[in-house]
Short mmCIF file of C-alpha atoms in Angstrom, two decimals:
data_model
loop_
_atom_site.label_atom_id
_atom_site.label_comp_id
_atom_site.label_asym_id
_atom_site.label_seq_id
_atom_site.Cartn_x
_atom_site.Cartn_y
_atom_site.Cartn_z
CA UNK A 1404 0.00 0.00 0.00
CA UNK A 1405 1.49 3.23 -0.92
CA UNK A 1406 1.93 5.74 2.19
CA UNK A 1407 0.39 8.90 1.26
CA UNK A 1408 2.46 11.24 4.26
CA UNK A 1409 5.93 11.99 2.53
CA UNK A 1410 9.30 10.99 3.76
CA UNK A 1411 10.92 14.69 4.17
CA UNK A 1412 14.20 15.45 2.99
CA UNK A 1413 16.83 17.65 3.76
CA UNK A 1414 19.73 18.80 1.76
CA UNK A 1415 22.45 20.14 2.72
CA UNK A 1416 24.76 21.96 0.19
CA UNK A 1417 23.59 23.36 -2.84
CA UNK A 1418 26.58 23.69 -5.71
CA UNK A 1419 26.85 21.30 -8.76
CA UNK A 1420 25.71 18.38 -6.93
CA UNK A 1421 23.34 19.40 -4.62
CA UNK A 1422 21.52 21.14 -7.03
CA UNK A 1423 21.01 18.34 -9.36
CA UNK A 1424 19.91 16.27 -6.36
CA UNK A 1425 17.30 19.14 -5.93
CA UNK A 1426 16.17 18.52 -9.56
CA UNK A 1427 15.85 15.47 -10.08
CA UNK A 1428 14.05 14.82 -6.96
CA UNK A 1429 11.36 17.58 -8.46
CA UNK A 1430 11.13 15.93 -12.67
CA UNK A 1431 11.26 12.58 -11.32
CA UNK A 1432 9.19 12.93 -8.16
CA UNK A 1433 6.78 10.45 -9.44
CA UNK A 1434 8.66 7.45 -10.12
CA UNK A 1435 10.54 7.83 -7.09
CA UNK A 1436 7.34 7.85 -5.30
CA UNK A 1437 6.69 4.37 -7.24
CA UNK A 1438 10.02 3.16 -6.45
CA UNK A 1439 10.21 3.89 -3.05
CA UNK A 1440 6.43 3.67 -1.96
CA UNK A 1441 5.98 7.00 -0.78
CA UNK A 1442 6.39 10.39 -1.72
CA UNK A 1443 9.65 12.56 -0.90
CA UNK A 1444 9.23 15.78 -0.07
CA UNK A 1445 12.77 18.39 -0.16
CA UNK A 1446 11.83 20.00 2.83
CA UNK A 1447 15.05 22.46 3.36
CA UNK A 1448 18.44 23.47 1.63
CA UNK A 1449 21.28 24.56 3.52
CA UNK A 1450 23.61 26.66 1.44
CA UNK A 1451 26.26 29.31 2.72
CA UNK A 1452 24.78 32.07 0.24
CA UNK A 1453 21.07 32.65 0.44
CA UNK A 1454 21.40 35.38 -2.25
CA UNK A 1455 22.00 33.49 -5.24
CA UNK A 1456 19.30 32.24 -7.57
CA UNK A 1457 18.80 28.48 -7.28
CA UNK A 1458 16.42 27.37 -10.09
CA UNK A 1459 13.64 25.11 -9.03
CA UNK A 1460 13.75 25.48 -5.40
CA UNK A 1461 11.79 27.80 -3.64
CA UNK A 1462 13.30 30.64 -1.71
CA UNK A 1463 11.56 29.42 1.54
CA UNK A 1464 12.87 26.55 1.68
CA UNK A 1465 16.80 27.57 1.81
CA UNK A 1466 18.32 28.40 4.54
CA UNK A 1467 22.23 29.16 6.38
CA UNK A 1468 21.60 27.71 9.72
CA UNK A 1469 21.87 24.00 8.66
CA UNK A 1470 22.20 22.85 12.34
CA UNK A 1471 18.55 24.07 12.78
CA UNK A 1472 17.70 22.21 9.89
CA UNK A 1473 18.74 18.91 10.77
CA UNK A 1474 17.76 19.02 13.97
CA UNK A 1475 14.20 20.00 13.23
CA UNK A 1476 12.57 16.55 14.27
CA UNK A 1477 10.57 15.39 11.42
CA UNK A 1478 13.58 15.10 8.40
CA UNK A 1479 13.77 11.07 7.47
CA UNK A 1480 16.61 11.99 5.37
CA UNK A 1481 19.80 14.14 5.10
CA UNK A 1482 21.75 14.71 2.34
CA UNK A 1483 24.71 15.98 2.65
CA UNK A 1484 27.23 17.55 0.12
CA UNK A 1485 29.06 20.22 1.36
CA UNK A 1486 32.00 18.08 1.70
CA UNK A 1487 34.73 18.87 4.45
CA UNK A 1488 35.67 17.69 7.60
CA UNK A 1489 33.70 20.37 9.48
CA UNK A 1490 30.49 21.23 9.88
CA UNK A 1491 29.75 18.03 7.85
CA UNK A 1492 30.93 15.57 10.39
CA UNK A 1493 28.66 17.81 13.11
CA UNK A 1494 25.69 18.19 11.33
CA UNK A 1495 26.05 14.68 10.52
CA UNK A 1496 25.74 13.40 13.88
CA UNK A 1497 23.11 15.58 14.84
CA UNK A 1498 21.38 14.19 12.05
CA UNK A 1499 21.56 10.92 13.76
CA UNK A 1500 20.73 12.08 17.02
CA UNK A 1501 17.55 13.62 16.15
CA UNK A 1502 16.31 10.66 14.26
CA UNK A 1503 17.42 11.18 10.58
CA UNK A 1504 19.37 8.47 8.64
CA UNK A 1505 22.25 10.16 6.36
CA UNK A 1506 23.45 10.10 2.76
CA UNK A 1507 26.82 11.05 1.75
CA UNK A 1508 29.32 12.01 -0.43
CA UNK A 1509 31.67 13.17 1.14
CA UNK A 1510 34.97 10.79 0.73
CA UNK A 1511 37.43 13.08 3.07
CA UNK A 1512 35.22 12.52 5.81
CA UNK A 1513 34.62 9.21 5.49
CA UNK A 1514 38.17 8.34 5.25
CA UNK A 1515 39.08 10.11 8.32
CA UNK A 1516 36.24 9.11 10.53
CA UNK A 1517 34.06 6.16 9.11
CA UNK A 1518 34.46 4.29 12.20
CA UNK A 1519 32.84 7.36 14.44
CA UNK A 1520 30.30 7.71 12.05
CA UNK A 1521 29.20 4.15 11.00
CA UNK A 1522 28.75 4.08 15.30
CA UNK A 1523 26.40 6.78 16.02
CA UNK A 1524 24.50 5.76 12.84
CA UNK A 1525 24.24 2.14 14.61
CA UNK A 1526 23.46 4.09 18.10
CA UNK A 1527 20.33 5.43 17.00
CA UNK A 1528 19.49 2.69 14.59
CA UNK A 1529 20.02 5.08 11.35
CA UNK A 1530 21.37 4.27 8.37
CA UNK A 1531 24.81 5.77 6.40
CA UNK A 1532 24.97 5.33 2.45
CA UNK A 1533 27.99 6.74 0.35
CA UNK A 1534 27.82 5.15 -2.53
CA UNK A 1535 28.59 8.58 -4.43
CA UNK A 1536 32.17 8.94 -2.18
CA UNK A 1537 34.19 6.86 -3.89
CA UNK A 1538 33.42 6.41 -7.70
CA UNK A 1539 30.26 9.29 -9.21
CA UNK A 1540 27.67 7.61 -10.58
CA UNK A 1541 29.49 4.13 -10.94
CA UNK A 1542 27.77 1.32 -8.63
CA UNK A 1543 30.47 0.25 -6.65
CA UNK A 1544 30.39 0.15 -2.63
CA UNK A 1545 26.78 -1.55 -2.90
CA UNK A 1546 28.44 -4.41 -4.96
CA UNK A 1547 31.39 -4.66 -2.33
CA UNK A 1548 29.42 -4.55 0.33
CA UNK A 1549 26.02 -6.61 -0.57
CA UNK A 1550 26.57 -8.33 -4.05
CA UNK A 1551 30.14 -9.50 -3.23
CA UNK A 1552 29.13 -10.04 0.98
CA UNK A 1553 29.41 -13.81 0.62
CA UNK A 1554 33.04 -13.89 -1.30
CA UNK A 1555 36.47 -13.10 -0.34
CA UNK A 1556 38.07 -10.35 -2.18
CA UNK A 1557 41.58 -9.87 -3.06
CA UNK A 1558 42.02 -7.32 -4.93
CA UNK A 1559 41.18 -3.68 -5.60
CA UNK A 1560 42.71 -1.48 -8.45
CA UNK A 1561 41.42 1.14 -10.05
CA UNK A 1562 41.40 4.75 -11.30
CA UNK A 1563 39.19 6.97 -9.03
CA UNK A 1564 40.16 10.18 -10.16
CA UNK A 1565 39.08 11.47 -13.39
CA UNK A 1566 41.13 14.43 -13.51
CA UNK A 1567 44.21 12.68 -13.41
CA UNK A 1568 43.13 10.31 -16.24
CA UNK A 1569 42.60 13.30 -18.66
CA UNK A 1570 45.84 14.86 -18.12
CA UNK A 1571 47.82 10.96 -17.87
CA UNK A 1572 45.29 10.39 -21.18
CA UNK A 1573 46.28 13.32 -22.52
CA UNK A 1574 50.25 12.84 -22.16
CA UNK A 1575 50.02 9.72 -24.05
CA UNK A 1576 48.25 10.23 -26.88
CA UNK A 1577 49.19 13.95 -27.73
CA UNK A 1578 52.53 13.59 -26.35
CA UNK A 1579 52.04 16.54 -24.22
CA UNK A 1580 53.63 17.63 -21.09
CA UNK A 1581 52.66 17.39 -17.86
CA UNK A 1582 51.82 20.92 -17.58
CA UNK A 1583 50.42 21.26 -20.71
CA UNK A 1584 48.07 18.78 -20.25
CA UNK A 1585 47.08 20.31 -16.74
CA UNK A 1586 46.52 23.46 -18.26
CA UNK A 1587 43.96 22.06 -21.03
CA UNK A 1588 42.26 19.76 -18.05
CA UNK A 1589 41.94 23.34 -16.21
CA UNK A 1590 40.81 25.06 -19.48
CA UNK A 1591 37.90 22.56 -19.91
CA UNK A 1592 36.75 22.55 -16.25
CA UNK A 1593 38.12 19.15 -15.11
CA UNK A 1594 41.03 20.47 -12.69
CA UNK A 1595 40.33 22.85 -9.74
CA UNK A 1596 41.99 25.99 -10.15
CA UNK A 1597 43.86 24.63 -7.13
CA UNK A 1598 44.50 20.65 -8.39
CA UNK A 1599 46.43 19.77 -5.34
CA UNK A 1600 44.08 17.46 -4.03
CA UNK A 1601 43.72 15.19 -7.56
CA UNK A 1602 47.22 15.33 -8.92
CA UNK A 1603 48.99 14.94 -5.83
CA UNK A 1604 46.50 11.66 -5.14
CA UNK A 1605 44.49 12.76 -1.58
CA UNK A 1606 41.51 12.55 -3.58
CA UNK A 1607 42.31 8.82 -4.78
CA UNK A 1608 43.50 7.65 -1.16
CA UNK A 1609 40.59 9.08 0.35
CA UNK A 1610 38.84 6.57 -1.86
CA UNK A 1611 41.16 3.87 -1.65
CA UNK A 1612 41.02 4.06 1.93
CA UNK A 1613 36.72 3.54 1.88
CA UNK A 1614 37.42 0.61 -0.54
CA UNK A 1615 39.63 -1.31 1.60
CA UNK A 1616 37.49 -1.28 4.54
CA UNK A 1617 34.77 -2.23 2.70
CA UNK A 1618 36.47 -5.30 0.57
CA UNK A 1619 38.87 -6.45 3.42
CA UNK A 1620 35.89 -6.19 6.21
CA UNK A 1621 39.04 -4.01 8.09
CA UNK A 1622 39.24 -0.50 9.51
CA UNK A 1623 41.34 1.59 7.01
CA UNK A 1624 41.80 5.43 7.82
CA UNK A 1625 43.01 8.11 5.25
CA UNK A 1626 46.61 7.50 7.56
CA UNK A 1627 46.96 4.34 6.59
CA UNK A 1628 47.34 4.69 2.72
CA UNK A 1629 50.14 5.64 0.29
CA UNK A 1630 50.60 8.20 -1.46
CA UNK A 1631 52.56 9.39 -4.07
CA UNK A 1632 51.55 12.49 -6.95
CA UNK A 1633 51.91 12.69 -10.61
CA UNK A 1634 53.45 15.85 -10.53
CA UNK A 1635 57.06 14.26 -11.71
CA UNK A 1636 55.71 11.85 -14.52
CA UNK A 1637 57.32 12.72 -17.91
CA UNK A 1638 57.04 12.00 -21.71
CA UNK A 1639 60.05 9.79 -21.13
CA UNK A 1640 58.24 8.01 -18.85
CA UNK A 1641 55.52 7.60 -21.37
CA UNK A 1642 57.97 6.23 -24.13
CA UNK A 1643 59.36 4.02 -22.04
CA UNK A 1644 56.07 2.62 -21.15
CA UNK A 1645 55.28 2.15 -24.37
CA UNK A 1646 58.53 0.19 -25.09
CA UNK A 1647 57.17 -1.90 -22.43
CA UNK A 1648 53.83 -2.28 -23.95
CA UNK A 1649 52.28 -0.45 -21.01
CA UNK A 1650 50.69 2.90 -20.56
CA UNK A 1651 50.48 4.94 -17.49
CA UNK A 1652 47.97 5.55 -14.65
CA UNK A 1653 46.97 6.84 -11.53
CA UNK A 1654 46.20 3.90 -9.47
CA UNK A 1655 44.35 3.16 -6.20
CA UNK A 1656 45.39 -0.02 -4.98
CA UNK A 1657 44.09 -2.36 -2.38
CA UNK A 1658 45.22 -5.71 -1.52
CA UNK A 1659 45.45 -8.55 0.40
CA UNK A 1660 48.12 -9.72 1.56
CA UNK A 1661 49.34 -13.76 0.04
CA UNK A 1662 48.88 -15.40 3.37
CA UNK A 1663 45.83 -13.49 4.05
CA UNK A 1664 46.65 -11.80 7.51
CA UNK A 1665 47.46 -7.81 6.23
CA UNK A 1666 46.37 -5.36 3.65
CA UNK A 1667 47.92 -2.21 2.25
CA UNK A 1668 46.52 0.61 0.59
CA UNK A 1669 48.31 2.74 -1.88
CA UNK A 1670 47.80 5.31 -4.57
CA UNK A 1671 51.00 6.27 -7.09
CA UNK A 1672 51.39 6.56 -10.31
CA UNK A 1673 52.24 3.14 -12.25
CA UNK A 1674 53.12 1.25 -15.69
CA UNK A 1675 50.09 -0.99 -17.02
CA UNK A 1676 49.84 -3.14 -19.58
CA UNK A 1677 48.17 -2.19 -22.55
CA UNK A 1678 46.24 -5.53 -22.13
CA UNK A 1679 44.87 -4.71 -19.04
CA UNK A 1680 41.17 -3.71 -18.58
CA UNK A 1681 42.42 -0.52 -17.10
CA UNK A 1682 44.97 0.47 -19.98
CA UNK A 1683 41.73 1.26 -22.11
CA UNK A 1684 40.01 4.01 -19.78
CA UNK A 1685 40.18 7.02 -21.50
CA UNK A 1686 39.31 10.85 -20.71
CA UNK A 1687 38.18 11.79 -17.49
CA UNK A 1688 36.05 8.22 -16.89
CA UNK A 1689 37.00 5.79 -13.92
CA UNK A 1690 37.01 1.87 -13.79
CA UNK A 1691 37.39 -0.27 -10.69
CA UNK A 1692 39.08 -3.70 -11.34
CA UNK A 1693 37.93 -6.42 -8.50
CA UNK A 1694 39.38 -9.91 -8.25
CA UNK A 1695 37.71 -12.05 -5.70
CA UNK A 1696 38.27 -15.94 -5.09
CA UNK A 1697 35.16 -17.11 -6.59
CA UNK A 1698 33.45 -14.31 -9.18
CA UNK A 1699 37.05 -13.59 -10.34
CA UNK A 1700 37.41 -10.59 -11.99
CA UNK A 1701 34.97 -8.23 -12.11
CA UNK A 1702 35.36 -4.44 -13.47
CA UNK A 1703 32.74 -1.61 -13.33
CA UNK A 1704 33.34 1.46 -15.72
CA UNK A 1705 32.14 4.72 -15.97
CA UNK A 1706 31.93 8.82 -15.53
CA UNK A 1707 33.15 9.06 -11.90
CA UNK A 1708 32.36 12.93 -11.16
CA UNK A 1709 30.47 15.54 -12.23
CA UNK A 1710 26.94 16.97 -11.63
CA UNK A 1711 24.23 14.34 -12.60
CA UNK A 1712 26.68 11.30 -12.30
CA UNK A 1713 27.26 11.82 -8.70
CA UNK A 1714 24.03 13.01 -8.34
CA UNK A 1715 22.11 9.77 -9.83
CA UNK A 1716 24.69 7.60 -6.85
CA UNK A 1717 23.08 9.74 -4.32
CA UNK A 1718 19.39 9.55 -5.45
CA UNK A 1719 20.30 5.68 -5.39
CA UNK A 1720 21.07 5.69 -1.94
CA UNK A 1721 18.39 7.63 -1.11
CA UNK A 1722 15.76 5.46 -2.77
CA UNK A 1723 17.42 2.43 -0.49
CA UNK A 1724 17.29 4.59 2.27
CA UNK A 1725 13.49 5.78 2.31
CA UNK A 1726 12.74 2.31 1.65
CA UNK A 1727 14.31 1.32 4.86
CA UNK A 1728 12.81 3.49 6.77
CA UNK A 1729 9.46 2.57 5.43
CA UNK A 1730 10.22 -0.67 6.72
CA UNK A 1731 11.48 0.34 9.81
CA UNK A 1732 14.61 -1.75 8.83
CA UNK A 1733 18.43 -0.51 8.56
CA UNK A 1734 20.87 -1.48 5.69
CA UNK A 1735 24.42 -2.82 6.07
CA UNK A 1736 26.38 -0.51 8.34
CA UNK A 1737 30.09 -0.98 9.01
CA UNK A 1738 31.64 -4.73 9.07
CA UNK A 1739 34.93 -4.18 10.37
CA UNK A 1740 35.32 -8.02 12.00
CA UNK A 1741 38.14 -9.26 10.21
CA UNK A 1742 40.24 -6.72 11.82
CA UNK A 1743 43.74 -7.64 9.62
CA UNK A 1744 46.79 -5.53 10.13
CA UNK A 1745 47.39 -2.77 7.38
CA UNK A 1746 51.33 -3.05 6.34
CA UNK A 1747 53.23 -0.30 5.51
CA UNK A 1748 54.67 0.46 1.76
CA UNK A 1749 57.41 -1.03 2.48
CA UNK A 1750 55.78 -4.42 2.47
CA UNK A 1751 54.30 -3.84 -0.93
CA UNK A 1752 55.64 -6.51 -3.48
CA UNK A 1753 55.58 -5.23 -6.90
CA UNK A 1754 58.07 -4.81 -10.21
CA UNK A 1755 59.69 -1.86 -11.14
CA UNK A 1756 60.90 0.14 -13.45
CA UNK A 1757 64.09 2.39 -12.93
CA UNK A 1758 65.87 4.73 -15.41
CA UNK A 1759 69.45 5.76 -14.34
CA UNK A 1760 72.06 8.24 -15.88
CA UNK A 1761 75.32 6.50 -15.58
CA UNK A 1762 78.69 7.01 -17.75
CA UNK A 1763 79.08 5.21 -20.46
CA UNK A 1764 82.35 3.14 -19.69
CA UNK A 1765 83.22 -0.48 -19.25
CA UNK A 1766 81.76 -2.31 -15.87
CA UNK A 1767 78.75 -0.20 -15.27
CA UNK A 1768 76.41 -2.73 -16.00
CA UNK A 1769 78.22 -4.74 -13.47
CA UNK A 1770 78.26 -2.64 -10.65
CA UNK A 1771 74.77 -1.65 -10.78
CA UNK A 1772 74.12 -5.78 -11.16
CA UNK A 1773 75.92 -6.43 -8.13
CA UNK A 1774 73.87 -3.83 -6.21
CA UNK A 1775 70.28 -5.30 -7.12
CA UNK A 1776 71.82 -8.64 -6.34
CA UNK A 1777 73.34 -7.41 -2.70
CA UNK A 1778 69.93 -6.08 -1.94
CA UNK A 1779 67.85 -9.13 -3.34
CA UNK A 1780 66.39 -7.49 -6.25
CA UNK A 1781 66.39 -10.10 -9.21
CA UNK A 1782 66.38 -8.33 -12.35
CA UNK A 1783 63.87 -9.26 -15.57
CA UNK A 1784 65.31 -6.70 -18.12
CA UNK A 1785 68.48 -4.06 -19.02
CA UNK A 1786 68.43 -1.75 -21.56
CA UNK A 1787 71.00 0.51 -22.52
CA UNK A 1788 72.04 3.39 -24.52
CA UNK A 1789 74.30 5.89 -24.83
CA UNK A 1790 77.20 8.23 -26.22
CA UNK A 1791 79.79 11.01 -25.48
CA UNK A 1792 80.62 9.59 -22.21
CA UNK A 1793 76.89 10.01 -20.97
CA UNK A 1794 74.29 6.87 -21.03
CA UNK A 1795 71.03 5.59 -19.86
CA UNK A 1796 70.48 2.58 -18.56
CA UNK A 1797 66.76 1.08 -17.98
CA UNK A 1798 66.50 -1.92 -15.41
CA UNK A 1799 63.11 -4.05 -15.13
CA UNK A 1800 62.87 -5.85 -12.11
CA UNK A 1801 60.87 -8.72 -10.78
CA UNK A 1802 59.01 -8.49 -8.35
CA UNK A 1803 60.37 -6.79 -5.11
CA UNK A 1804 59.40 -5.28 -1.63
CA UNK A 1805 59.43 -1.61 -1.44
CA UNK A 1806 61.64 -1.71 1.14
CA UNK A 1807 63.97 -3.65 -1.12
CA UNK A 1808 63.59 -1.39 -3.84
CA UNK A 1809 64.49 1.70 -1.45
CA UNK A 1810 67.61 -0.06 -0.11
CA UNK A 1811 69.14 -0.62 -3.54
CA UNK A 1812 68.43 2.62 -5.50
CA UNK A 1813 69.82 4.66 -2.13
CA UNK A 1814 72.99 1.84 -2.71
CA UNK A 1815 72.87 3.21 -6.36
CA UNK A 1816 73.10 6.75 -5.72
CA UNK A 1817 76.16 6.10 -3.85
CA UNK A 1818 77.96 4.67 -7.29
CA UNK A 1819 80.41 7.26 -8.86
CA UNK A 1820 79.41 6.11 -12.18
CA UNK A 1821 75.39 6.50 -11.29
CA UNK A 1822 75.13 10.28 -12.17
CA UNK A 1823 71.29 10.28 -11.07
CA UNK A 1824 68.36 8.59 -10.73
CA UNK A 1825 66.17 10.01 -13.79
CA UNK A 1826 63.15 7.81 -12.30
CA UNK A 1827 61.27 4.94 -10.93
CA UNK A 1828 57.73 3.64 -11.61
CA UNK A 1829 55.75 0.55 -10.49
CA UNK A 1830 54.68 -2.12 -12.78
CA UNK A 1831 51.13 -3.28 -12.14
CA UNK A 1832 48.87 -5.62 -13.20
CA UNK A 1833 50.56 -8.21 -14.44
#
């Protein structure tokens, strides 16, 4: 039977997302009232500037004081996309308190304090939904957490940042420069004016930090994952990548350990081959790469930012979350039982690939040999060129520990015939 009273919502932040929550809650007001079995009702805005002219909502219902919103009693529902550690983790939790469940998208937050969060939700028998934190529109922490709930996942790779995508996108095919193709992902609106957060990858560990909870059933905080920008990857890097077969990404990485006691969570730039899944993701789109034990491999594609696609991931979560509540039932809240130990980088087992500037004389291949060997590093493949006294020398490993890795190319540095180390990139997903 379809309850006629209306499940009242209340939103809080009104910029590209919000107000595209806003809107499609108004044109598609009737099949969500099919879908969900009742009608919704936005029943306040919270924005920071009344002044401006917000199409489609009406002026009564905005207001600044967004603790007196969500504390008003009779809101099922807040939705909140201001984003921020504060007032959002506040207004959050007097959402809870005062009998609203919570929809999210805010990824900073939720990285830093999940845990707190995923509590007072369970506290006051509320739910928390973020499916639009990690990946825009792309269905993703629903399929971790509910689809996938009776597997055992291994694996989690992916690019989660479309911004860095375009510009890495944009390097190889045009050839381009790192800050030439910043500067055209700026021009067209995909970088911030300040792209700190994307290219230097505390948008992507934010992310990779939710994902590894959520796959490895473990509490993972921003603090615990790696980190490591784009800022230094060249068009050398790019040839030499392509020499390789491989192409270059920003990767968010989450993994399981072999004997199944730690994970680690990292985010760095890496070589992929061009046979991987993730090799074909062009533009500004992301694409999550799972490998479990018994579904395999499983990869879900698509735009991960934006307006309506992060949008459409919160209207999702709200349609599951109205439907709880007219059930007077709660959805999956934080599973954090496994409770595995999350290794440092140093841990990490992966190949590599290192480009050194060394003189081009008799025995250099040797020496730096004998210092992979010292340290344990076997090598795969050498490749070098050179002339006038000057040369470069490319070395492939197999795989290695980070810590490994570290230990022999500070060893290197200390060679007189290693004039510099010109860089070094991980090989994934092989």
């Amino acid at each position: 039977m379809m309850r006629t009273r209306p499940l009242k919502v209340a939103l809080l932040g009104c910029g590209v997302v919000g107000s595209e929550v806003a809107r499609i809650m108004t044109t598609h007001a009737d099949d969500l009232t099919a879908r969900i079995g009742a009608p919704v009702e936005l029943a306040g805005v919270a924005v920071r500037r009344p002044d401006r002219v917000r199409e489609g909502i009406a002026p009564e219902l905005v207001t600044t004081d967004a603790t007196a919103l969500v504390k008003r009693g009779d809101i099922d529902v807040v939705v909140e996309v201001i984003g921020g550690i504060e007032p959002a983790r506040s207004l959050i939790t007097t959402a809870f308190e005062h009998g609203a469940s919570v929809v999210s998208a805010n990824k900073a937050l939720l990285a830093q304090d999940g845990a707190a969060l995923h509590a007072v939700a369970e506290e006051h028998g509320k739910d928390l939904y973020y499916e639009a934190a990690v990946a825009g529109a792309i269905p993703l922490i629903r399929p971790l957490r509910e689809s996938l709930a009776g597997d055992k996942i291994n694996r989690v790779m992916g690019i989660v940042n479309g911004t860095t995508n375009f510009i890495l996108d944009k390097m190889d095919s045009t050839g381009a420069g790192y800050q030439e193709a910043l500067d055209e992902a700026t021009a067209l609106g995909y970088a911030e004016a300040d792209p700190t957060a994307d290219v230097e990858g505390f948008d992507a560990a934010a992310k990779a930090a939710i994902l590894a909870g959520i796959a490895f059933h473990t509490r993972v905080r921003l603090d615990d994952v790696y980190r490591e920008g784009m800022a230094e990857v060249t068009a050398a890097d790019f040839a030499s990548a392509k020499e390789m077969g491989c192409t270059i990404k920003l990767l968010a990485i989450c993994e399981r350990s072999e004997d199944g006691a730690s994970v680690t969570a990292r985010v760095h730039p890496a070589m992929i081959p061009l046979s991987h899944p993730l090799a074909s993701v062009r533009g500004a789109y992301n694409a999550v790469f799972v490998e479990s034990d018994a579904a395999g491999q499983l990869m879900f594609y698509g735009p991960g930012a934006g307006g309506s696609p992060t949008a459409s991931a919160v209207l999702g979560d709200l349609v599951a979350v109205c439907r709880n509540r007219l059930s007077a039932a709660t959805g999956p809240g934080e599973s954090a039982y496994a409770a595995l130990r999350v290794s440092p980088m140093g841990d990490v087992v992966t190949r590599y690939h290192i480009s050194l500037d060394v003189a081009d004389k008799p025995g250099v291949l040797a020496q730096v040999a004998t210092v992979f060997a010292e340290h344990g590093v076997s090598i795969d493949t050498v490749r070098q060129s050179g002339k006038d006294g000057e040369a470069s020398l490319v070395v492939v490993t197999h795989r290695a520990s980070d810590a490994a890795l570290t230990g022999t190319v500070e060893a290197l540095r200390k060679l007189d015939t290693v004039r510099g180390v010109a860089s070094i990139m991980r090989v994934e997903g092989e």
